[in-house]
Coordinates of C-alpha atoms in Angstrom, one line a residue:
X12 CA -11.6 -31.1 19.5
X13 CA -9.4 -33.6 21.4
X14 CA -6.0 -33.9 19.5
X15 CA -3.7 -36.9 19.8
X16 CA -0.2 -36.0 18.6
X17 CA 2.5 -38.3 17.3
X18 CA 4.6 -40.1 20.0
X19 CA 7.5 -40.7 17.5
X20 CA 9.7 -37.8 18.6
X21 CA 12.7 -37.0 20.8
X22 CA 11.9 -34.7 23.7
X23 CA 13.8 -31.4 24.0
X24 CA 16.8 -31.6 26.3
X25 CA 18.8 -28.4 26.6
X26 CA 21.6 -27.1 28.9
X27 CA 21.5 -23.4 29.7
X28 CA 24.6 -21.4 30.8
X29 CA 24.0 -17.9 32.2
X30 CA 26.9 -15.4 32.1
X31 CA 27.3 -12.5 34.4
X32 CA 26.6 -10.0 31.6
X33 CA 23.2 -11.6 30.9
X34 CA 24.4 -13.6 27.9
X35 CA 22.9 -17.1 27.7
X36 CA 24.5 -20.1 26.0
X37 CA 22.2 -23.0 24.9
X38 CA 23.4 -26.5 23.9
X39 CA 21.6 -29.8 23.2
X40 CA 22.1 -32.6 25.7
X41 CA 22.0 -35.1 22.9
X42 CA 25.4 -36.2 21.4
X43 CA 26.1 -35.9 17.7
X44 CA 25.9 -39.3 15.9
X45 CA 28.2 -40.6 13.2
X46 CA 28.7 -38.2 10.3
X47 CA 29.3 -39.1 6.7
X48 CA 32.6 -37.9 5.3
X49 CA 31.2 -36.5 2.1
X50 CA 27.9 -36.3 0.2
X51 CA 29.3 -38.9 -2.2
X52 CA 29.5 -41.4 0.7
X53 CA 25.7 -41.2 1.0
X54 CA 25.3 -41.9 -2.7
X55 CA 27.7 -44.8 -2.7
X56 CA 25.9 -46.3 0.3
X57 CA 22.4 -46.2 -1.0
X58 CA 23.4 -47.3 -4.5
X59 CA 24.8 -50.4 -2.8
X60 CA 22.1 -51.1 -0.2
X61 CA 19.0 -49.9 -2.1
X62 CA 20.0 -49.9 -5.8
X63 CA 16.5 -49.9 -7.4
X64 CA 14.9 -47.4 -5.0
X65 CA 14.0 -44.1 -6.7
X66 CA 16.2 -41.3 -5.6
X67 CA 15.1 -38.4 -7.8
X68 CA 12.2 -37.9 -10.3
X69 CA 10.7 -35.2 -12.4
X70 CA 7.5 -35.0 -14.5
X71 CA 7.8 -36.5 -18.0
X72 CA 4.6 -36.5 -20.0
X73 CA 1.8 -38.1 -18.0
X74 CA 4.2 -39.8 -15.6
X75 CA 7.6 -39.4 -14.1
X76 CA 11.3 -39.7 -15.2
X77 CA 12.7 -41.6 -12.2
X78 CA 16.3 -42.2 -11.4
X79 CA 17.2 -45.1 -9.0
X80 CA 20.1 -44.9 -6.7
X81 CA 22.2 -47.2 -8.9
X82 CA 21.3 -45.3 -12.0
X83 CA 22.2 -42.0 -10.3
X84 CA 25.6 -43.3 -9.2
X85 CA 26.4 -44.6 -12.6
X86 CA 25.6 -41.3 -14.3
X87 CA 27.2 -39.3 -11.6
X88 CA 30.5 -41.2 -12.1
X89 CA 30.3 -40.8 -15.8
X90 CA 29.8 -37.0 -15.5
X91 CA 32.5 -36.7 -12.8
X92 CA 35.0 -38.4 -15.1
X93 CA 34.1 -36.1 -17.9
X94 CA 34.7 -33.1 -15.6
X95 CA 38.1 -34.5 -14.5
X96 CA 39.0 -35.0 -18.2
X97 CA 38.6 -31.3 -18.7
X98 CA 41.1 -30.6 -15.9
X99 CA 38.4 -29.3 -13.6
X100 CA 38.8 -29.2 -9.8
X101 CA 38.4 -27.1 -6.7
X102 CA 39.2 -23.8 -8.5
X103 CA 36.9 -24.3 -11.4
X104 CA 33.3 -23.8 -10.1
X105 CA 30.3 -24.8 -12.2
X106 CA 27.3 -22.4 -12.3
X107 CA 23.9 -23.9 -12.7
X108 CA 21.6 -21.4 -14.2
X109 CA 18.3 -23.4 -14.3
X110 CA 16.0 -24.6 -11.6
X111 CA 15.3 -28.0 -10.1
X112 CA 15.6 -31.0 -12.4
X113 CA 17.1 -34.5 -12.7
X114 CA 20.0 -33.4 -14.8
X115 CA 20.7 -30.5 -12.4
X116 CA 20.8 -33.1 -9.5
X117 CA 23.1 -35.4 -11.5
X118 CA 25.6 -32.6 -12.4
X119 CA 25.7 -31.2 -8.9
X120 CA 26.3 -34.6 -7.3
X121 CA 29.0 -35.4 -9.9
X122 CA 30.8 -32.2 -9.2
X123 CA 30.7 -32.8 -5.5
X124 CA 31.8 -36.4 -6.0
X125 CA 35.2 -35.2 -7.2
X126 CA 35.6 -31.9 -5.3
X127 CA 34.3 -29.3 -7.8
X128 CA 32.1 -26.6 -6.3
X129 CA 28.7 -26.0 -7.8
X130 CA 26.9 -22.6 -7.7
X131 CA 23.1 -22.9 -8.2
X132 CA 21.6 -19.6 -9.1
X133 CA 18.0 -18.5 -9.2
X134 CA 16.6 -19.3 -12.6
X135 CA 15.0 -15.8 -12.6
X136 CA 18.4 -14.3 -13.0
X137 CA 18.6 -15.8 -16.5
X138 CA 14.9 -15.9 -17.5
X139 CA 13.9 -12.3 -16.5
X140 CA 15.8 -9.9 -18.7
X141 CA 15.6 -7.1 -16.2
X142 CA 17.4 -9.4 -13.7
X143 CA 20.4 -10.1 -15.9
X144 CA 22.4 -7.7 -13.7
X145 CA 22.2 -10.2 -10.8
X146 CA 23.5 -12.9 -13.2
X147 CA 26.4 -10.7 -14.1
X148 CA 27.2 -9.9 -10.5
X149 CA 27.3 -13.7 -9.7
X150 CA 29.6 -14.3 -12.8
X151 CA 32.0 -11.6 -11.8
X152 CA 32.3 -13.1 -8.3
X153 CA 32.4 -16.8 -9.2
X154 CA 34.2 -16.7 -12.6
X155 CA 32.9 -20.2 -13.6
X156 CA 34.6 -22.6 -15.9
X157 CA 31.4 -24.3 -16.9
X158 CA 27.7 -23.3 -16.8
X159 CA 24.6 -25.5 -17.2
X160 CA 21.2 -24.5 -18.5
X161 CA 18.5 -27.1 -19.1
X162 CA 17.4 -25.7 -22.5
X163 CA 19.5 -23.5 -24.7
X164 CA 16.5 -22.1 -26.5
X165 CA 14.7 -21.2 -23.2
X166 CA 17.9 -19.6 -21.8
X167 CA 19.0 -18.0 -25.1
X168 CA 18.7 -14.4 -23.9
X169 CA 21.0 -15.0 -21.0
X170 CA 23.4 -17.1 -23.0
X171 CA 23.8 -14.3 -25.5
X172 CA 25.2 -12.0 -22.9
X173 CA 28.9 -11.1 -22.9
X174 CA 29.7 -13.4 -20.0
X175 CA 30.7 -16.7 -21.5
X176 CA 34.2 -16.2 -23.0
X177 CA 36.2 -19.2 -22.0
X178 CA 33.2 -20.8 -20.3
X179 CA 31.8 -24.2 -21.5
X180 CA 28.0 -24.1 -21.9
X181 CA 26.3 -27.5 -21.2
X182 CA 22.6 -28.0 -21.9
X183 CA 20.2 -30.9 -22.0
X184 CA 18.1 -29.6 -24.9
X185 CA 18.7 -27.6 -28.1
X186 CA 22.4 -27.4 -27.8
X187 CA 24.1 -25.5 -30.6
X188 CA 27.4 -26.6 -32.2
X189 CA 29.3 -24.3 -29.8
X190 CA 27.7 -26.0 -26.7
X191 CA 28.1 -29.4 -25.0
X192 CA 25.1 -31.7 -24.7
X193 CA 24.4 -33.1 -21.3
X194 CA 24.5 -36.7 -22.7
X195 CA 28.1 -36.1 -23.8
X196 CA 29.0 -35.4 -20.2
X197 CA 27.2 -38.6 -19.0
X198 CA 29.2 -40.6 -21.5
X199 CA 32.3 -39.8 -19.3
X200 CA 36.0 -40.0 -19.9
X201 CA 37.6 -43.4 -19.5
X202 CA 41.1 -41.9 -19.1
X203 CA 40.2 -39.9 -15.9
X204 CA 41.3 -41.4 -12.6
X205 CA 37.9 -41.1 -10.9
X206 CA 38.7 -43.2 -7.9
X207 CA 41.8 -41.1 -7.0
X208 CA 39.9 -37.8 -7.3
X209 CA 36.9 -39.2 -5.3
X210 CA 39.3 -40.3 -2.5
X211 CA 40.8 -36.8 -2.2
X212 CA 37.4 -35.3 -1.4
X213 CA 37.0 -34.7 2.4
X214 CA 35.0 -32.9 5.0
X215 CA 36.7 -29.5 4.3
X216 CA 36.2 -29.7 0.5
X217 CA 33.8 -27.0 -0.8
X218 CA 30.7 -28.8 -2.1
X219 CA 28.8 -25.7 -3.2
X220 CA 28.9 -21.9 -3.1
X221 CA 25.4 -20.6 -2.2
X222 CA 24.5 -17.0 -2.8
X223 CA 22.8 -15.2 0.0
X224 CA 19.4 -13.6 -0.8
X225 CA 20.7 -10.0 -1.1
X226 CA 17.8 -8.7 0.9
X227 CA 20.1 -6.5 3.0
X228 CA 23.2 -6.2 0.9
X229 CA 24.9 -7.4 -2.3
X230 CA 24.6 -11.2 -2.4
X231 CA 27.6 -13.0 -0.8
X232 CA 28.9 -16.5 -1.7
X233 CA 28.7 -18.9 1.2
X234 CA 31.5 -21.5 1.1
X235 CA 29.5 -24.7 2.0
X236 CA 31.7 -27.6 2.8
X237 CA 30.9 -31.3 2.8
X238 CA 31.3 -31.2 6.6
X239 CA 28.6 -28.6 6.9
X240 CA 26.1 -30.6 4.8
X241 CA 26.9 -33.9 6.3
X242 CA 26.9 -32.7 10.0
X243 CA 23.6 -31.0 9.5
X244 CA 21.9 -34.1 8.2
X245 CA 23.1 -36.1 11.2
X246 CA 21.8 -33.3 13.4
X247 CA 18.4 -33.6 11.8
X248 CA 18.3 -37.4 11.9
X249 CA 19.4 -37.5 15.5
X250 CA 16.4 -35.4 16.5
X251 CA 13.8 -36.8 14.1
X252 CA 13.7 -40.5 14.8
X253 CA 11.3 -41.4 12.0
X254 CA 13.9 -40.5 9.4
X255 CA 15.7 -43.7 10.2
X256 CA 12.6 -45.9 10.6
X257 CA 11.7 -46.0 6.9
X258 CA 12.9 -44.3 3.7
X259 CA 11.4 -40.7 3.5
X260 CA 9.7 -39.4 0.4
X261 CA 8.8 -35.8 -0.5
X262 CA 7.0 -34.0 -3.4
X263 CA 8.8 -30.7 -3.2
X264 CA 9.0 -27.5 -5.2
X265 CA 11.3 -25.5 -3.0
X266 CA 14.2 -24.1 -5.2
X267 CA 17.7 -25.7 -5.0
X268 CA 19.4 -22.3 -5.2
X269 CA 18.1 -21.7 -1.7
X270 CA 19.6 -23.5 1.3
X271 CA 16.2 -24.9 2.4
X272 CA 15.3 -26.7 -0.8
X273 CA 18.8 -27.4 -2.1
X274 CA 20.7 -28.4 1.1
X275 CA 18.1 -29.2 3.7
X276 CA 15.4 -31.1 1.7
X277 CA 17.6 -32.5 -1.1
X278 CA 20.2 -33.9 1.3
X279 CA 17.5 -35.1 3.7
X280 CA 16.5 -37.6 0.9
X281 CA 20.0 -38.5 -0.1
X282 CA 21.3 -39.0 3.4
X283 CA 18.4 -41.2 4.5
X284 CA 17.9 -43.2 1.3
X285 CA 14.7 -41.3 0.5
X286 CA 13.0 -40.3 -2.8
X287 CA 12.6 -36.8 -4.0
X288 CA 9.8 -36.1 -6.5
X289 CA 10.3 -32.7 -8.0
X290 CA 7.1 -30.7 -7.9
X291 CA 7.0 -28.5 -11.0
X292 CA 4.1 -26.5 -9.5
X293 CA 4.4 -23.9 -6.7
X294 CA 2.0 -21.9 -4.5
X295 CA 1.2 -19.2 -7.1
X296 CA -1.7 -18.4 -9.4
X297 CA -1.9 -20.6 -12.5
X298 CA 0.6 -23.2 -11.3
X299 CA -0.7 -24.5 -8.0
X300 CA -3.0 -26.9 -9.9
X301 CA 0.1 -28.7 -11.1
X302 CA 1.1 -29.3 -7.5
X303 CA -2.3 -30.9 -6.8
X304 CA -1.9 -33.0 -10.0
X305 CA 1.5 -34.2 -8.8
X306 CA 0.2 -35.0 -5.3
X307 CA -2.6 -37.1 -6.8
X308 CA 0.1 -39.2 -8.4
X309 CA 2.6 -39.3 -5.5
X310 CA 2.4 -38.3 -1.8
X311 CA 5.1 -37.9 0.7
X312 CA 6.0 -39.0 4.2
X313 CA 6.9 -35.3 4.9
X314 CA 5.5 -32.1 3.5
X315 CA 7.6 -28.9 3.3
X316 CA 6.1 -25.6 2.3
X317 CA 5.8 -21.9 3.0
X318 CA 2.6 -20.6 4.8
X319 CA 0.8 -19.5 1.6
X320 CA 1.5 -22.9 0.1
X321 CA -0.2 -24.6 3.1
X322 CA -3.1 -22.2 2.9
X323 CA -3.7 -23.3 -0.7
X324 CA -3.1 -26.9 0.1
X325 CA -5.6 -26.9 3.0
X326 CA -8.4 -25.7 0.6
X327 CA -7.5 -28.4 -1.9
X328 CA -7.5 -31.1 0.7
X329 CA -10.8 -30.0 2.2
X330 CA -12.5 -30.3 -1.1
X331 CA -11.0 -33.7 -2.1
X332 CA -11.6 -36.6 0.3
X333 CA -9.6 -39.1 -1.8
X334 CA -6.5 -36.8 -1.9
X335 CA -6.9 -36.0 1.8
X336 CA -6.8 -39.7 2.7
X337 CA -3.7 -40.4 0.6
X338 CA -2.0 -37.2 1.8
X339 CA -2.2 -38.0 5.5
X340 CA -2.0 -41.8 5.6
X341 CA 1.8 -42.1 5.7
X342 CA 2.6 -38.5 6.8
X343 CA 5.2 -38.2 9.5
X344 CA 5.8 -34.4 9.5
X345 CA 4.4 -31.1 8.3
X346 CA 7.2 -28.5 8.1
X347 CA 6.6 -24.8 7.5
X348 CA 9.2 -22.1 6.9
X349 CA 9.5 -18.5 5.8
X350 CA 7.0 -17.2 8.3
X351 CA 4.6 -18.4 11.0
X352 CA 1.8 -20.6 9.8
X353 CA -1.6 -18.9 10.5
X354 CA -3.2 -20.7 13.5
X355 CA -6.4 -21.4 11.6
X356 CA -4.4 -23.2 8.9
X357 CA -2.5 -25.1 11.6
X358 CA -5.8 -26.2 13.2
X359 CA -7.3 -27.1 9.8
X360 CA -4.4 -29.6 9.2
X361 CA -4.8 -31.0 12.7
X362 CA -8.5 -31.7 12.2
X363 CA -8.0 -33.5 8.9
X364 CA -5.1 -35.5 10.3
X365 CA -7.3 -36.6 13.2
X366 CA -10.1 -37.5 10.8
X367 CA -7.8 -39.6 8.5
X368 CA -5.4 -41.4 10.9
X369 CA -6.5 -40.5 14.4
X370 CA -3.4 -38.6 15.3
X371 CA -1.5 -35.5 14.2
X372 CA 2.0 -35.8 12.6
X373 CA 4.8 -33.6 13.9
X374 CA 3.9 -30.1 12.9
X375 CA 7.0 -28.1 13.1
X376 CA 9.5 -25.5 12.0
X377 CA 13.1 -24.7 12.5
X378 CA 15.5 -21.8 12.1
X379 CA 18.8 -21.3 10.3
X380 CA 20.6 -19.4 7.6
X381 CA 22.5 -20.1 4.4
X382 CA 25.6 -19.8 6.5
X383 CA 24.5 -22.6 8.8
X384 CA 23.7 -25.3 6.2
X385 CA 20.9 -24.5 7.4
X386 CA 19.3 -26.0 10.6
X387 CA 20.5 -24.6 13.9
X388 CA 17.2 -24.7 15.9
X389 CA 14.5 -27.4 15.5
X390 CA 11.1 -27.8 17.2
X391 CA 11.6 -31.6 17.5
X392 CA 8.7 -32.3 19.9
X393 CA 5.0 -31.6 19.3
X394 CA 3.5 -28.2 20.1
X395 CA 0.0 -26.8 19.8
X396 CA 1.0 -23.5 18.3
X397 CA 2.7 -22.0 15.3
X398 CA 5.7 -19.8 15.4
X399 CA 8.0 -21.8 17.7
X400 CA 11.4 -22.7 16.1
X401 CA 12.7 -24.9 18.9
X402 CA 16.0 -25.7 20.5
X403 CA 19.6 -26.1 19.3
X404 CA 20.4 -29.3 17.3
X405 CA 23.2 -31.5 18.7
X406 CA 26.8 -30.1 18.7
X407 CA 25.6 -26.5 17.9
X408 CA 25.9 -23.7 20.5
X409 CA 23.5 -20.7 20.5
X410 CA 24.7 -17.5 22.1
X411 CA 21.9 -15.2 23.2
X412 CA 22.9 -11.6 23.9
X413 CA 20.2 -9.5 25.7
X414 CA 18.6 -6.9 23.4
X415 CA 15.4 -6.2 25.5
X416 CA 13.3 -7.9 28.1
X417 CA 13.1 -11.5 27.1
X418 CA 14.6 -10.6 23.7
X419 CA 18.0 -11.7 22.6
X420 CA 20.3 -11.2 19.6
X421 CA 21.3 -14.6 18.3
X422 CA 24.9 -15.8 17.5
X423 CA 25.9 -19.4 16.6
X424 CA 28.8 -21.8 16.6
X425 CA 29.0 -25.4 15.4
X426 CA 30.4 -27.7 12.7
X427 CA 27.5 -26.8 10.4
X428 CA 28.4 -23.1 10.5
X429 CA 30.4 -21.7 7.5
X430 CA 34.0 -20.7 7.9
X431 CA 34.1 -18.0 5.2
X432 CA 32.5 -16.1 2.4
X433 CA 33.9 -16.6 -1.1
X434 CA 36.6 -14.1 -1.9
X435 CA 35.4 -11.7 0.7
X436 CA 37.8 -11.6 3.7
X437 CA 36.4 -8.3 5.1
X438 CA 32.9 -9.6 5.1
X439 CA 34.0 -12.8 6.7
X440 CA 35.9 -11.0 9.5
X441 CA 32.8 -8.9 10.2
X442 CA 30.6 -11.9 10.4
X443 CA 32.1 -13.4 13.5
X444 CA 32.5 -12.1 17.1
X445 CA 35.6 -12.3 19.3
X446 CA 34.7 -15.8 20.4
X447 CA 34.1 -17.1 16.9
X448 CA 30.3 -17.1 17.0
X449 CA 28.6 -16.2 13.7
X450 CA 26.6 -13.0 14.0
X451 CA 23.2 -13.8 12.6
X452 CA 21.5 -10.5 13.0
X453 CA 18.3 -12.2 14.1
X454 CA 16.5 -12.0 17.4
X455 CA 14.7 -14.6 19.5
X456 CA 12.5 -14.9 22.6
X457 CA 12.0 -17.7 25.0
X458 CA 8.6 -19.3 24.8
X459 CA 8.9 -19.7 28.5
X460 CA 11.8 -17.9 30.2
X461 CA 11.6 -20.3 33.1
X462 CA 11.8 -23.4 30.9
X463 CA 14.3 -23.4 28.0
X464 CA 13.0 -26.8 26.8
X465 CA 9.8 -25.0 25.7
X466 CA 12.0 -23.6 22.9
X467 CA 12.5 -20.2 21.2
X468 CA 10.4 -18.2 18.8
X469 CA 11.7 -15.9 16.1
X470 CA 11.5 -12.2 16.9
X471 CA 12.7 -10.5 13.8
X472 CA 15.9 -9.0 12.4
X473 CA 17.6 -6.6 14.7
X474 CA 18.2 -4.3 11.7
X475 CA 14.5 -4.1 10.9
X476 CA 13.5 -2.6 14.2
X477 CA 12.8 1.2 14.3
X478 CA 11.6 3.9 16.6
X479 CA 8.5 6.1 16.2
X480 CA 8.8 9.8 16.9
X481 CA 7.5 9.1 20.4
X482 CA 10.6 7.0 21.1
X483 CA 8.6 3.7 21.0
X484 CA 10.5 0.8 19.5
X485 CA 8.6 -1.2 16.8
X486 CA 9.7 -4.8 16.2
X487 CA 8.8 -4.8 12.6
X488 CA 9.4 -8.5 11.7
X489 CA 7.0 -9.9 14.3
X490 CA 4.4 -7.2 13.6
X491 CA 4.7 -8.1 9.9
X492 CA 3.9 -11.7 10.7
X493 CA 0.9 -10.7 12.8
X494 CA -0.3 -8.4 10.1
X495 CA 0.0 -11.1 7.4
X496 CA -2.2 -13.4 9.6
X497 CA -4.6 -10.5 10.2
X498 CA -5.0 -9.7 6.5
X499 CA -4.9 -13.2 5.1
X500 CA -5.6 -14.0 2.3
X501 CA -6.0 -10.4 1.1
X502 CA -2.3 -9.5 1.5
X503 CA 0.4 -11.4 -0.4
X504 CA 3.1 -9.5 1.5
X505 CA 3.6 -6.1 3.2
X506 CA 6.1 -3.6 4.6
X507 CA 5.8 -2.1 8.1
X508 CA 6.4 1.7 8.0
X509 CA 6.7 4.3 10.7
X510 CA 10.4 5.1 11.2
X511 CA 10.6 8.7 12.5
X512 CA 6.8 9.0 12.1
X513 CA 4.1 9.3 14.8
X514 CA 2.2 6.1 13.7
X515 CA 2.7 2.7 12.3
X516 CA 1.6 2.1 8.7
X517 CA 1.4 -0.6 6.2
X518 CA 2.3 -0.8 2.5
X519 CA 0.3 -3.8 1.3
X520 CA 1.1 -5.9 -1.7
X521 CA -2.3 -7.5 -2.5
X522 CA -3.1 -11.1 -3.3
X523 CA -4.8 -10.2 -6.5
X524 CA -6.3 -13.7 -7.0
X525 CA -7.9 -13.7 -3.6
X526 CA -9.2 -10.1 -4.2
X527 CA -10.8 -11.2 -7.5
X528 CA -12.3 -14.3 -5.9
X529 CA -13.8 -12.0 -3.2
X530 CA -15.3 -9.6 -5.8
X531 CA -13.1 -6.6 -5.0
X532 CA -12.4 -4.0 -7.7
X533 CA -8.7 -3.9 -8.7
X534 CA -8.9 -0.5 -10.3
X535 CA -6.1 1.9 -9.3
X536 CA -5.4 5.5 -8.9
X537 CA -1.8 6.7 -8.9
X538 CA -0.4 3.2 -8.2
X539 CA -2.8 2.3 -5.4
X540 CA -6.0 0.3 -5.1
X541 CA -9.0 2.4 -4.1
X542 CA -11.9 0.1 -3.9
X543 CA -14.0 1.3 -0.9
X544 CA -15.2 -2.2 -0.1
X545 CA -11.7 -3.5 0.1
X546 CA -10.7 -0.5 2.2
X547 CA -13.6 -1.2 4.6
X548 CA -12.6 -4.8 5.0
X549 CA -9.0 -3.9 5.7
X550 CA -10.0 -1.2 8.2
X551 CA -12.3 -3.6 10.0
X552 CA -9.5 -6.2 10.4
X553 CA -6.9 -3.6 11.5
X554 CA -9.4 -2.1 13.9
X555 CA -10.1 -5.5 15.5
X556 CA -6.3 -6.1 15.9
X557 CA -5.9 -2.6 17.4
X558 CA -8.2 -3.3 20.3
X559 CA -6.0 -3.5 23.4
X560 CA -2.8 -3.0 21.4
X561 CA 0.0 -0.8 22.5
X562 CA 1.5 2.0 20.4
X563 CA 4.3 -0.4 19.3
X564 CA 1.8 -2.8 17.6
X565 CA -1.2 -0.6 16.7
X566 CA -1.4 0.0 12.9
X567 CA -3.0 3.3 12.2
X568 CA -2.9 3.6 8.4
X569 CA -2.4 1.5 5.3
X570 CA -2.1 1.8 1.5
X571 CA -2.7 -1.1 -1.0
X572 CA -0.1 -1.0 -3.8
X573 CA -1.2 -1.7 -7.3
X574 CA 2.2 -3.1 -8.6
X575 CA 3.9 -6.1 -7.2
X576 CA 7.5 -6.0 -5.8
X577 CA 10.1 -6.0 -8.6
X578 CA 13.0 -8.4 -8.6
X579 CA 14.9 -6.4 -11.3
X580 CA 14.7 -3.3 -9.1
X581 CA 15.9 -5.2 -6.1
X582 CA 12.6 -4.9 -4.2
X583 CA 12.3 -8.7 -4.1
X584 CA 15.0 -11.4 -4.0
X585 CA 14.9 -14.5 -6.1
X586 CA 13.9 -16.4 -3.0
X587 CA 10.8 -14.3 -2.7
X588 CA 12.0 -12.2 0.3
X589 CA 11.2 -8.5 0.3
X590 CA 14.0 -5.9 0.4
X591 CA 12.3 -3.4 2.7
X592 CA 14.8 -0.7 2.3
X593 CA 14.6 -0.8 -1.5
X594 CA 10.8 -0.7 -1.4
X595 CA 10.8 2.3 1.0
X596 CA 13.3 4.2 -1.0
X597 CA 12.0 3.2 -4.5
X598 CA 8.4 4.0 -3.6
X599 CA 9.1 7.1 -1.5
X600 CA 6.1 8.8 -3.2
X601 CA 3.8 6.1 -1.9
X602 CA 5.3 6.4 1.6
X603 CA 4.7 10.1 1.5
X604 CA 1.1 9.6 0.4
X605 CA 0.6 7.1 3.3
X606 CA 1.3 9.7 5.9
X607 CA -0.5 12.6 4.0
X608 CA -4.2 12.9 4.7
X609 CA -6.7 13.2 3.3
X610 CA -6.0 10.8 0.4
X611 CA -8.6 8.4 -1.1
X612 CA -5.9 5.7 -1.4
X613 CA -5.0 5.8 2.3
X614 CA -6.9 3.7 4.9
X615 CA -6.9 5.3 8.3
X616 CA -8.1 4.2 11.7

């Protein structure tokens, strides 16, 4: 198939500096454009220039509860004055316990409008009883003055914990006499000097404290300033020209406690006068149908998702011509994150785009961290392959330290990089090198070592690599991505094993919905699935992958786990990331079985 790609992009233009020790510095040749002073400046601007345009919306009955820019500003100012009337400021953070919603957005923007930090937490910390320990950890670190939960009844178990002495609880629904209704905040406080407080907010004011995932250590609080957020949006708009051509629109489920959904996507709409329709579905069994229902009502100019979400969406679009037409007709960009998009899914979207509009929108990804607000690298020009994360955004410097042939440890510096963790001076000091570069712990490879403008591709976490007993290094992160593609859609996720072993193995968390659809038996023995037909299918796929593979990429054994990763036990973070160390230690019995043969639960090549 001949593919015509969008011509609305800014070509890569990168300067490379090579040091004598092999270190490489990369910077963008594009200058950084004008940067807003605060997030409130965006809101003021669009409420003035596009007052009736929808900023944020959530499902309400058969339709949407929509807030225009002018309505948003009016309510934000009311809430902000109420917060000031309580004496709140930079040292009285607000914890938001519930997920994405209009009232969540209004409260967060109101706090930022007058310099009060907000701390959005994963709603699972409150709604899953076994995860209340994570909630307690966050409270002990943050010591909030106020908390918000959308529904007091829904969050009653968490709200009954011994955490709320001296903390004002605000809720939108079912408030008790001891709580504050959200409407009371919106009513405001006429005595507060709103304009004076707003004027004092500047680039160095903390806008939010974002908790890291906790996949490798206890979660840390990232002090995220207005400068970080505002610079990052200018960096994105400078490299994605269509953002300034017309107001963007997204239908998005990605959680706001995470930097991707809450800083990248949320602010992408606010900074560019766009509209954010909150998708109350997600790519999971039983709720993805809600996503399709929402997309039948509203479609976006951009689509953000994780690979499994795009896999599900591809199937839905292939079976619904009307939805396919509406989905692609105004689409500027398809953006995946979290892992590489399987190439067959990539090509499926290309084919449909060509069918509907005769060209393919920008299909892309980027790379960054909670500490970088988040975008540091962006694939801003079209490519024909998945897995490329691009080149540095304007005014950011990437420092690449040789780790192996064509493999580099990544460090970063720029105005979108954090200055410190909250109340953690030791962790802050350890996070930066002697030149002030943030130590990310990630690794990259050049797509083409002779041409830096071809970009970089992610090559895993340095800490996840391990050696086999033979001395062979295994790059676990990249192999995991390859294995997820190899076993799709049978595997929901997996862990690469083999440290101090002779062979590489897999501990597979199955996609039970896909297994049921394929007719496989989900019966278990001792915590593992033993269906011989399933084992044969996995063995066949692993065997095909092993042809021509080296010992560093050849998987020799696997076990399919019967129970999913547990967030309460720390095996999975609220963002859906696996904590590999927790899994390997917490399921040591399964790891032992994996390397003991014969065992009917173990698949061997």
